[in-house]
Coordinates of N, CA and C in Angstrom, one line a residue:
X1 N -59.1 -63.5 31.6 CA -60.1 -62.4 31.2 C -59.3 -61.4 30.3
X2 N -60.1 -60.7 29.4 CA -59.5 -59.9 28.5 C -59.3 -58.5 29.0
X3 N -58.6 -58.3 30.1 CA -58.2 -57.0 30.5 C -56.9 -56.6 29.9
X4 N -57.0 -55.6 29.0 CA -55.8 -55.1 28.2 C -55.1 -54.0 29.0
X5 N -53.9 -54.2 29.3 CA -53.1 -53.2 30.0 C -52.4 -52.4 29.0
X6 N -53.1 -51.5 28.3 CA -52.5 -50.7 27.2 C -51.4 -49.8 27.7
X7 N -50.3 -49.7 27.0 CA -49.1 -48.9 27.3 C -48.9 -47.7 26.4
X8 N -49.7 -47.8 25.2 CA -49.4 -46.7 24.2 C -50.0 -45.4 24.7
X9 N -49.3 -44.3 24.2 CA -49.8 -43.0 24.4 C -49.8 -42.3 23.1
X10 N -50.3 -41.0 23.1 CA -50.2 -40.2 21.9 C -51.0 -40.7 20.8
X11 N -50.3 -40.8 19.6 CA -51.0 -41.2 18.4 C -51.4 -42.6 18.4
X12 N -50.5 -43.5 19.0 CA -50.9 -44.9 19.0 C -52.1 -45.1 19.9
X13 N -52.3 -44.4 21.0 CA -53.5 -44.5 21.8 C -54.7 -44.0 21.0
X14 N -54.6 -42.9 20.3 CA -55.7 -42.4 19.5 C -56.1 -43.5 18.4
X15 N -55.1 -44.2 17.8 CA -55.4 -45.2 16.8 C -56.2 -46.3 17.4
X16 N -55.8 -46.7 18.7 CA -56.6 -47.8 19.3 C -58.0 -47.4 19.6
X17 N -58.2 -46.1 20.1 CA -59.6 -45.6 20.3 C -60.4 -45.7 19.0
X18 N -59.8 -45.2 17.9 CA -60.5 -45.2 16.6 C -60.9 -46.6 16.2
X19 N -59.9 -47.5 16.3 CA -60.1 -48.9 15.8 C -61.2 -49.5 16.6
X20 N -61.2 -49.3 17.9 CA -62.2 -50.0 18.8 C -63.6 -49.4 18.5
X21 N -63.7 -48.1 18.3 CA -65.0 -47.5 18.1 C -65.6 -48.0 16.8
X22 N -64.7 -48.2 15.7 CA -65.2 -48.7 14.4 C -65.8 -50.1 14.6
X23 N -65.1 -50.9 15.3 CA -65.5 -52.3 15.5 C -66.8 -52.4 16.2
X24 N -66.9 -51.6 17.3 CA -68.1 -51.6 18.1 C -69.3 -51.1 17.3
X25 N -69.1 -50.0 16.7 CA -70.2 -49.3 15.9 C -70.7 -50.2 14.7
X26 N -69.8 -51.1 14.2 CA -70.2 -51.9 13.1 C -71.2 -52.9 13.4
X27 N -71.5 -53.2 14.7 CA -72.4 -54.3 15.0 C -73.8 -53.9 15.0
X28 N -74.2 -52.8 15.5 CA -75.6 -52.4 15.5 C -75.8 -51.0 16.0
X29 N -77.0 -50.4 15.8 CA -77.2 -49.1 16.4 C -77.4 -49.1 17.9
X30 N -77.5 -50.3 18.4 CA -77.7 -50.5 19.9 C -76.5 -51.3 20.3
X31 N -75.3 -50.8 20.3 CA -74.1 -51.5 20.4 C -73.9 -52.3 21.7
X32 N -73.5 -53.5 21.6 CA -73.1 -54.4 22.7 C -71.6 -54.8 22.5
X33 N -70.8 -54.8 23.5 CA -69.4 -55.2 23.3 C -69.4 -56.7 22.9
X34 N -68.9 -57.0 21.7 CA -68.9 -58.4 21.3 C -67.9 -59.2 22.1
X35 N -68.2 -60.5 22.4 CA -67.3 -61.3 23.3 C -66.0 -61.4 22.6
X36 N -65.9 -61.6 21.3 CA -64.7 -61.9 20.6 C -63.8 -60.7 20.6
X37 N -64.3 -59.5 20.9 CA -63.5 -58.3 20.8 C -63.2 -57.7 22.2
X38 N -63.4 -58.5 23.3 CA -63.3 -57.9 24.6 C -61.8 -57.6 24.9
X39 N -60.9 -58.1 24.1 CA -59.4 -57.8 24.3 C -59.1 -56.4 24.0
X40 N -60.0 -55.7 23.1 CA -59.7 -54.3 22.7 C -60.6 -53.3 23.4
X41 N -61.3 -53.7 24.4 CA -62.2 -52.7 25.1 C -61.5 -51.7 25.9
X42 N -60.2 -51.9 26.0 CA -59.3 -50.9 26.6 C -59.6 -49.5 26.1
X43 N -59.7 -49.3 24.8 CA -59.8 -48.0 24.1 C -58.7 -47.1 24.6
X44 N -58.9 -46.1 25.4 CA -57.9 -45.2 25.8 C -57.1 -45.8 26.9
X45 N -55.8 -45.5 27.0 CA -55.0 -45.8 28.2 C -55.3 -44.9 29.3
X46 N -55.0 -45.3 30.5 CA -55.2 -44.3 31.6 C -55.8 -45.0 32.8
X47 N -56.9 -44.5 33.3 CA -57.6 -45.0 34.5 C -58.0 -46.4 34.3
X48 N -57.8 -47.3 35.3 CA -58.3 -48.6 35.3 C -59.6 -48.7 36.0
X49 N -60.7 -49.1 35.2 CA -62.0 -49.1 35.7 C -62.6 -50.5 35.9
X50 N -63.1 -50.7 37.1 CA -63.8 -52.0 37.3 C -65.3 -51.7 37.2
X51 N -65.9 -52.3 36.1 CA -67.3 -52.1 35.9 C -68.0 -53.4 36.5
X52 N -69.1 -53.1 37.3 CA -69.8 -54.3 37.8 C -71.3 -54.1 37.6
X53 N -71.9 -55.3 37.3 CA -73.3 -55.3 37.1 C -73.8 -56.8 37.3
X54 N -75.1 -57.0 37.4 CA -75.6 -58.3 37.7 C -75.2 -59.3 36.7
X55 N -74.8 -60.5 37.2 CA -74.6 -61.7 36.4 C -75.6 -62.8 36.8
X56 N -75.3 -63.4 37.9 CA -76.1 -64.6 38.3 C -77.5 -64.1 38.9
X57 N -77.6 -62.9 39.2 CA -78.9 -62.4 39.7 C -79.9 -62.0 38.6
X58 N -79.4 -62.1 37.4 CA -80.3 -61.7 36.2 C -79.5 -60.9 35.2
X59 N -79.8 -61.1 33.9 CA -79.1 -60.4 32.9 C -80.0 -59.5 32.1
X60 N -81.1 -59.1 32.7 CA -82.0 -58.2 31.9 C -81.5 -56.9 31.5
X61 N -80.4 -56.4 32.1 CA -79.8 -55.1 31.8 C -78.5 -55.2 31.0
X62 N -78.3 -56.4 30.4 CA -77.0 -56.5 29.7 C -76.8 -55.5 28.6
X63 N -77.9 -55.1 27.9 CA -77.8 -54.2 26.8 C -77.2 -52.9 27.3
X64 N -77.8 -52.4 28.4 CA -77.3 -51.1 28.9 C -75.9 -51.2 29.4
X65 N -75.5 -52.4 30.0 CA -74.1 -52.6 30.4 C -73.2 -52.4 29.3
X66 N -73.6 -52.9 28.1 CA -72.7 -52.8 26.9 C -72.5 -51.3 26.6
X67 N -73.6 -50.5 26.6 CA -73.4 -49.1 26.3 C -72.6 -48.4 27.3
X68 N -72.8 -48.7 28.6 CA -72.0 -48.1 29.6 C -70.5 -48.4 29.4
X69 N -70.2 -49.7 29.2 CA -68.8 -50.1 29.0 C -68.2 -49.3 27.8
X70 N -69.0 -49.1 26.8 CA -68.5 -48.3 25.6 C -68.2 -46.9 26.0
X71 N -69.1 -46.3 26.8 CA -68.8 -44.9 27.2 C -67.6 -44.8 28.2
X72 N -67.4 -45.8 29.0 CA -66.3 -45.7 30.0 C -65.0 -45.8 29.3
X73 N -65.0 -46.4 28.0 CA -63.7 -46.4 27.3 C -63.1 -45.1 27.0
X74 N -63.9 -44.0 27.1 CA -63.4 -42.7 26.9 C -62.4 -42.3 28.0
X75 N -62.5 -42.9 29.2 CA -61.8 -42.5 30.3 C -60.6 -43.5 30.7
X76 N -60.6 -44.7 30.2 CA -59.5 -45.6 30.5 C -59.8 -47.0 30.1
X77 N -59.2 -47.9 30.9 CA -59.2 -49.4 30.6 C -60.4 -50.0 31.4
X78 N -61.3 -50.6 30.8 CA -62.3 -51.4 31.4 C -61.8 -52.8 31.7
X79 N -61.6 -53.1 33.0 CA -61.0 -54.4 33.4 C -61.9 -55.5 33.3
X80 N -63.2 -55.3 33.3 CA -64.2 -56.3 33.3 C -65.2 -56.3 32.2
X81 N -64.8 -56.3 30.9 CA -65.7 -56.1 29.8 C -66.7 -57.3 29.7
X82 N -66.3 -58.5 30.2 CA -67.2 -59.6 30.1 C -68.5 -59.4 30.8
X83 N -68.6 -58.5 31.7 CA -69.9 -58.2 32.4 C -70.9 -57.7 31.3
X84 N -70.5 -57.1 30.3 CA -71.3 -56.6 29.2 C -71.5 -57.6 28.1
X85 N -71.0 -58.8 28.2 CA -71.0 -59.8 27.1 C -72.4 -60.4 27.1
X86 N -73.2 -60.2 26.0 CA -74.5 -60.8 26.0 C -74.5 -62.3 26.0
X87 N -73.4 -63.0 25.7 CA -73.3 -64.4 25.7 C -73.2 -65.0 27.1
X88 N -72.8 -64.1 28.1 CA -72.6 -64.5 29.4 C -74.0 -64.5 30.1
X89 N -74.5 -65.7 30.5 CA -75.8 -65.8 31.1 C -75.7 -66.0 32.6
X90 N -76.8 -65.9 33.3 CA -76.8 -66.0 34.8 C -76.4 -67.4 35.2
X91 N -76.5 -68.4 34.3 CA -76.1 -69.8 34.6 C -74.7 -70.1 34.2
X92 N -73.9 -69.1 33.7 CA -72.6 -69.4 33.2 C -71.7 -69.9 34.3
X93 N -70.8 -70.8 34.0 CA -69.9 -71.4 34.9 C -68.5 -70.7 34.9
X94 N -68.3 -69.7 34.0 CA -67.1 -69.0 33.9 C -67.3 -67.6 33.6
X95 N -66.3 -66.8 34.0 CA -66.4 -65.3 33.8 C -65.0 -64.9 33.4
X96 N -64.8 -64.3 32.2 CA -63.5 -64.0 31.8 C -62.6 -65.2 31.6
X97 N -61.5 -65.3 32.3 CA -60.6 -66.5 32.2 C -60.9 -67.4 33.3
X98 N -61.7 -67.0 34.3 CA -62.0 -67.9 35.5 C -63.0 -69.0 35.1
X99 N -62.7 -70.2 35.6 CA -63.6 -71.3 35.3 C -64.3 -71.9 36.5
X100 N -64.0 -71.5 37.7 CA -64.7 -72.0 38.9 C -65.0 -70.8 39.8
X101 N -65.9 -71.1 40.8 CA -66.3 -70.0 41.7 C -65.1 -69.4 42.4
X102 N -64.2 -70.3 42.8 CA -63.0 -69.8 43.5 C -62.1 -68.9 42.5
X103 N -62.0 -69.4 41.3 CA -61.2 -68.6 40.3 C -61.9 -67.2 40.0
X104 N -63.2 -67.3 40.0 CA -63.9 -66.0 39.7 C -63.7 -65.1 40.9
X105 N -63.8 -65.6 42.1 CA -63.6 -64.7 43.3 C -62.2 -64.1 43.3
X106 N -61.2 -65.0 43.1 CA -59.8 -64.5 43.1 C -59.5 -63.5 42.0
X107 N -60.0 -63.8 40.8 CA -59.9 -62.9 39.6 C -60.5 -61.5 39.9
X108 N -61.7 -61.5 40.4 CA -62.4 -60.2 40.7 C -61.8 -59.4 41.8
X109 N -61.3 -60.1 42.9 CA -60.7 -59.4 43.9 C -59.4 -58.8 43.5
X110 N -58.6 -59.5 42.7 CA -57.4 -59.0 42.1 C -57.6 -57.8 41.2
X111 N -58.7 -57.8 40.4 CA -59.0 -56.7 39.6 C -59.5 -55.5 40.4
X112 N -60.2 -55.7 41.4 CA -60.6 -54.7 42.3 C -59.4 -54.0 42.9
X113 N -58.4 -54.8 43.3 CA -57.2 -54.2 43.9 C -56.4 -53.4 42.8
X114 N -56.5 -53.8 41.6 CA -55.8 -53.1 40.5 C -56.4 -51.8 40.1
X115 N -57.7 -51.7 40.1 CA -58.4 -50.6 39.6 C -58.2 -49.3 40.4
X116 N -58.5 -48.2 39.7 CA -58.6 -46.9 40.4 C -60.0 -46.4 40.7
X117 N -60.9 -46.9 39.8 CA -62.3 -46.5 39.9 C -63.2 -47.7 39.7
X118 N -64.4 -47.7 40.5 CA -65.4 -48.7 40.3 C -66.7 -48.0 39.8
X119 N -67.2 -48.5 38.7 CA -68.5 -48.0 38.3 C -69.5 -49.2 38.3
X120 N -70.6 -49.1 39.1 CA -71.5 -50.2 39.3 C -72.9 -49.8 38.8
X121 N -73.5 -50.6 38.0 CA -74.9 -50.4 37.6 C -75.7 -51.3 38.6
X122 N -76.5 -50.6 39.5 CA -77.1 -51.3 40.6 C -78.6 -51.4 40.6
X123 N -79.2 -51.2 39.4 CA -80.7 -51.3 39.3 C -81.1 -52.7 39.6
X124 N -80.5 -53.7 39.0 CA -80.8 -55.1 39.3 C -80.1 -55.5 40.6
X125 N -80.8 -55.7 41.7 CA -80.1 -56.1 42.9 C -79.2 -57.4 42.7
X126 N -78.0 -57.4 43.3 CA -77.1 -58.5 43.1 C -76.2 -58.6 44.3
X127 N -76.2 -59.8 44.9 CA -75.3 -60.0 46.0 C -73.8 -59.8 45.6
X128 N -73.5 -60.2 44.4 CA -72.1 -60.1 44.0 C -71.7 -58.6 43.9
X129 N -72.6 -57.8 43.3 CA -72.3 -56.4 43.1 C -72.1 -55.7 44.5
X130 N -73.0 -56.1 45.4 CA -72.9 -55.5 46.8 C -71.6 -55.9 47.4
X131 N -71.2 -57.1 47.3 CA -69.9 -57.6 47.8 C -68.7 -56.8 47.2
X132 N -68.8 -56.6 45.9 CA -67.7 -55.9 45.2 C -67.7 -54.4 45.7
X133 N -68.8 -53.8 45.9 CA -68.8 -52.5 46.4 C -68.3 -52.4 47.8
X134 N -68.6 -53.4 48.7 CA -68.0 -53.4 50.0 C -66.5 -53.5 50.0
X135 N -66.0 -54.4 49.1 CA -64.6 -54.5 48.9 C -64.0 -53.2 48.5
X136 N -64.6 -52.5 47.5 CA -64.1 -51.3 47.0 C -64.1 -50.2 48.1
X137 N -65.0 -50.1 49.0 CA -65.0 -49.2 50.1 C -63.8 -49.5 51.0
X138 N -63.7 -50.8 51.3 CA -62.6 -51.2 52.2 C -61.2 -50.9 51.6
X139 N -61.1 -51.0 50.3 CA -59.9 -50.7 49.5 C -59.7 -49.2 49.2
X140 N -60.7 -48.4 49.6 CA -60.6 -46.9 49.4 C -60.6 -46.6 47.9
X141 N -61.4 -47.3 47.2 CA -61.5 -47.0 45.7 C -62.5 -45.8 45.5
X142 N -62.4 -45.2 44.4 CA -63.4 -44.2 44.0 C -64.6 -44.9 43.3
X143 N -65.8 -44.7 43.8 CA -66.9 -45.5 43.4 C -68.1 -44.6 42.9
X144 N -68.7 -45.1 41.8 CA -69.9 -44.5 41.2 C -70.9 -45.6 41.0
X145 N -72.1 -45.4 41.7 CA -73.2 -46.3 41.5 C -74.3 -45.6 40.7
X146 N -74.8 -46.4 39.7 CA -75.9 -45.9 38.8 C -77.1 -46.6 39.0
X147 N -78.3 -45.9 39.2 CA -79.5 -46.5 39.5 C -80.6 -45.9 38.7
X148 N -81.4 -46.7 37.9 CA -82.6 -46.2 37.2 C -83.8 -46.4 38.1
X149 N -84.4 -45.3 38.6 CA -85.6 -45.4 39.5 C -86.6 -46.4 38.9
X150 N -87.1 -47.2 39.8 CA -88.1 -48.2 39.4 C -89.4 -48.0 40.2
X151 N -90.6 -48.2 39.6 CA -91.9 -48.1 40.3 C -91.9 -49.0 41.5
X152 N -92.3 -48.5 42.7 CA -92.5 -49.3 43.9 C -91.3 -50.0 44.3
X153 N -90.1 -49.5 44.0 CA -88.8 -50.0 44.5 C -87.9 -48.9 44.9
X154 N -87.1 -49.2 45.9 CA -86.2 -48.2 46.4 C -84.8 -48.8 46.4
X155 N -83.8 -48.0 46.1 CA -82.4 -48.5 46.2 C -82.1 -48.8 47.6
X156 N -81.3 -49.8 47.9 CA -80.8 -50.1 49.2 C -80.2 -48.9 49.9
X157 N -80.6 -48.8 51.2 CA -80.0 -47.7 52.0 C -78.5 -47.9 52.2
X158 N -78.0 -49.1 52.0 CA -76.5 -49.4 52.2 C -75.8 -48.9 51.0
X159 N -76.5 -48.6 49.9 CA -75.9 -48.0 48.7 C -76.1 -46.5 48.8
X160 N -77.4 -46.1 48.9 CA -77.7 -44.7 48.9 C -77.1 -44.0 50.1
X161 N -77.0 -44.6 51.2 CA -76.5 -44.0 52.4 C -75.0 -43.9 52.5
X162 N -74.3 -44.6 51.5 CA -72.8 -44.6 51.5 C -72.2 -43.4 50.8
X163 N -73.1 -42.5 50.3 CA -72.6 -41.3 49.6 C -71.6 -40.6 50.5
X164 N -70.4 -40.3 49.9 CA -69.4 -39.6 50.6 C -68.6 -38.7 49.6
X165 N -68.6 -37.4 49.8 CA -68.0 -36.5 48.8 C -66.6 -36.9 48.6
X166 N -66.2 -37.0 47.3 CA -64.9 -37.3 46.9 C -64.5 -38.7 46.8
X167 N -65.4 -39.6 47.2 CA -65.1 -41.0 47.1 C -66.2 -42.0 46.7
X168 N -67.5 -41.6 47.1 CA -68.6 -42.6 46.8 C -69.8 -41.7 46.3
X169 N -70.1 -41.9 45.0 CA -71.2 -41.2 44.4 C -72.3 -42.2 44.0
X170 N -73.6 -41.8 44.3 CA -74.7 -42.6 43.8 C -75.6 -41.6 43.0
X171 N -75.9 -42.0 41.7 CA -76.7 -41.2 40.9 C -77.9 -41.9 40.3
X172 N -79.1 -41.4 40.5 CA -80.2 -41.8 39.7 C -80.1 -41.3 38.2
X173 N -80.5 -42.1 37.3 CA -80.2 -41.7 35.9 C -81.2 -42.2 34.9
X174 N -81.3 -41.5 33.8 CA -81.8 -41.9 32.5 C -80.6 -42.1 31.6
X175 N -80.7 -42.9 30.6 CA -79.5 -43.2 29.8 C -78.9 -42.0 29.2
X176 N -79.7 -41.0 28.8 CA -79.2 -39.8 28.2 C -78.4 -39.0 29.2
X177 N -78.5 -39.2 30.5 CA -77.8 -38.5 31.5 C -76.4 -39.0 31.7
X178 N -76.1 -40.2 31.2 CA -74.8 -40.8 31.5 C -73.5 -40.1 31.1
X179 N -73.5 -39.5 29.9 CA -72.2 -38.8 29.6 C -71.9 -37.7 30.6
X180 N -72.9 -36.9 31.0 CA -72.6 -35.8 32.0 C -72.2 -36.4 33.4
X181 N -72.9 -37.5 33.8 CA -72.5 -38.1 35.0 C -71.1 -38.6 35.0
X182 N -70.7 -39.3 33.9 CA -69.3 -39.8 33.9 C -68.3 -38.7 33.8
X183 N -68.6 -37.6 33.1 CA -67.7 -36.5 33.1 C -67.5 -35.9 34.5
X184 N -68.6 -35.8 35.2 CA -68.5 -35.2 36.5 C -67.7 -36.1 37.5
X185 N -67.9 -37.4 37.4 CA -67.2 -38.4 38.2 C -65.7 -38.4 37.9
X186 N -65.4 -38.5 36.7 CA -63.9 -38.7 36.3 C -63.2 -37.4 36.4
X187 N -63.9 -36.2 36.4 CA -63.2 -35.0 36.6 C -63.0 -34.6 38.0
X188 N -64.0 -34.9 38.9 CA -64.0 -34.4 40.2 C -63.6 -35.4 41.3
X189 N -63.9 -36.7 41.0 CA -63.7 -37.7 42.0 C -62.4 -38.6 41.8
X190 N -62.2 -39.1 40.6 CA -61.1 -40.0 40.3 C -59.8 -39.2 40.4
X191 N -58.8 -39.7 41.1 CA -57.5 -38.9 41.3 C -57.0 -38.4 40.0
X192 N -56.5 -37.1 40.1 CA -55.9 -36.5 38.9 C -54.4 -36.7 39.0
X193 N -53.8 -36.5 37.8 CA -52.3 -36.3 37.9 C -52.0 -34.9 38.3
X194 N -50.7 -34.5 38.2 CA -50.4 -33.2 38.7 C -50.4 -32.1 37.6
X195 N -51.0 -32.4 36.4 CA -51.1 -31.4 35.4 C -52.3 -30.5 35.7
X196 N -52.2 -29.2 35.3 CA -53.3 -28.3 35.5 C -54.5 -28.7 34.6
X197 N -54.2 -29.2 33.4 CA -55.2 -29.7 32.5 C -55.2 -31.2 32.4
X198 N -56.2 -31.9 32.7 CA -56.2 -33.3 32.7 C -56.5 -33.9 31.3
X199 N -55.5 -34.7 30.8 CA -55.6 -35.4 29.5 C -55.8 -36.8 29.8
X200 N -57.0 -37.4 29.6 CA -57.3 -38.8 30.0 C -56.5 -39.8 29.2
X201 N -56.1 -39.4 28.0 CA -55.3 -40.4 27.2 C -53.9 -40.5 27.7
X202 N -53.4 -39.6 28.4 CA -52.0 -39.7 28.9 C -52.0 -39.7 30.4
X203 N -53.2 -40.0 31.0 CA -53.3 -40.0 32.5 C -52.4 -41.2 33.0
X204 N -51.7 -40.9 34.1 CA -50.9 -41.9 34.8 C -51.3 -41.8 36.3
X205 N -51.7 -42.9 36.9 CA -52.1 -42.9 38.3 C -51.0 -42.3 39.2
X206 N -51.4 -41.5 40.2 CA -50.4 -40.9 41.1 C -49.9 -42.0 42.1

């Protein structure tokens, strides 16, 4: 899988952010992270983010996954950019570098262990996303769940009821709300370094 473990800081990190943004923006006004460029979705160095969204349960929200992944690049390394790949269908036999169900499981659990934060788009119900969130809670990860309210549907109580200050957030949203939601989550919930002023481009996990 194309999870880039960026080590650059300062000007080199800024150059990476600029280069990534130019490539993404060149594709369309409704940007999706292109499969061939998943290696550079890291953007800024810092927090390692596990993004999860529906794959085998349906890919109807893949466009918004792409825009979410792009926004998350402001805060750190997205370890699972393939979730936003429009070429990845619900019938795909591989995810990232994994080629079998067992490899997918091992890969994703390893990335969950590696990350500091989990961001899940949970509008499309998914057994896999639910399992990932359960793992994240057990691993004591910082978790943000995003849900777009749907007519005659309610978010699972196992997600809504898991809300816990400082560790598990669930937010109903419209897409224009996302920048403020992410800013709140990464400023208040994700562990800070010991600086008085947090600089996400030079953030190092405690």
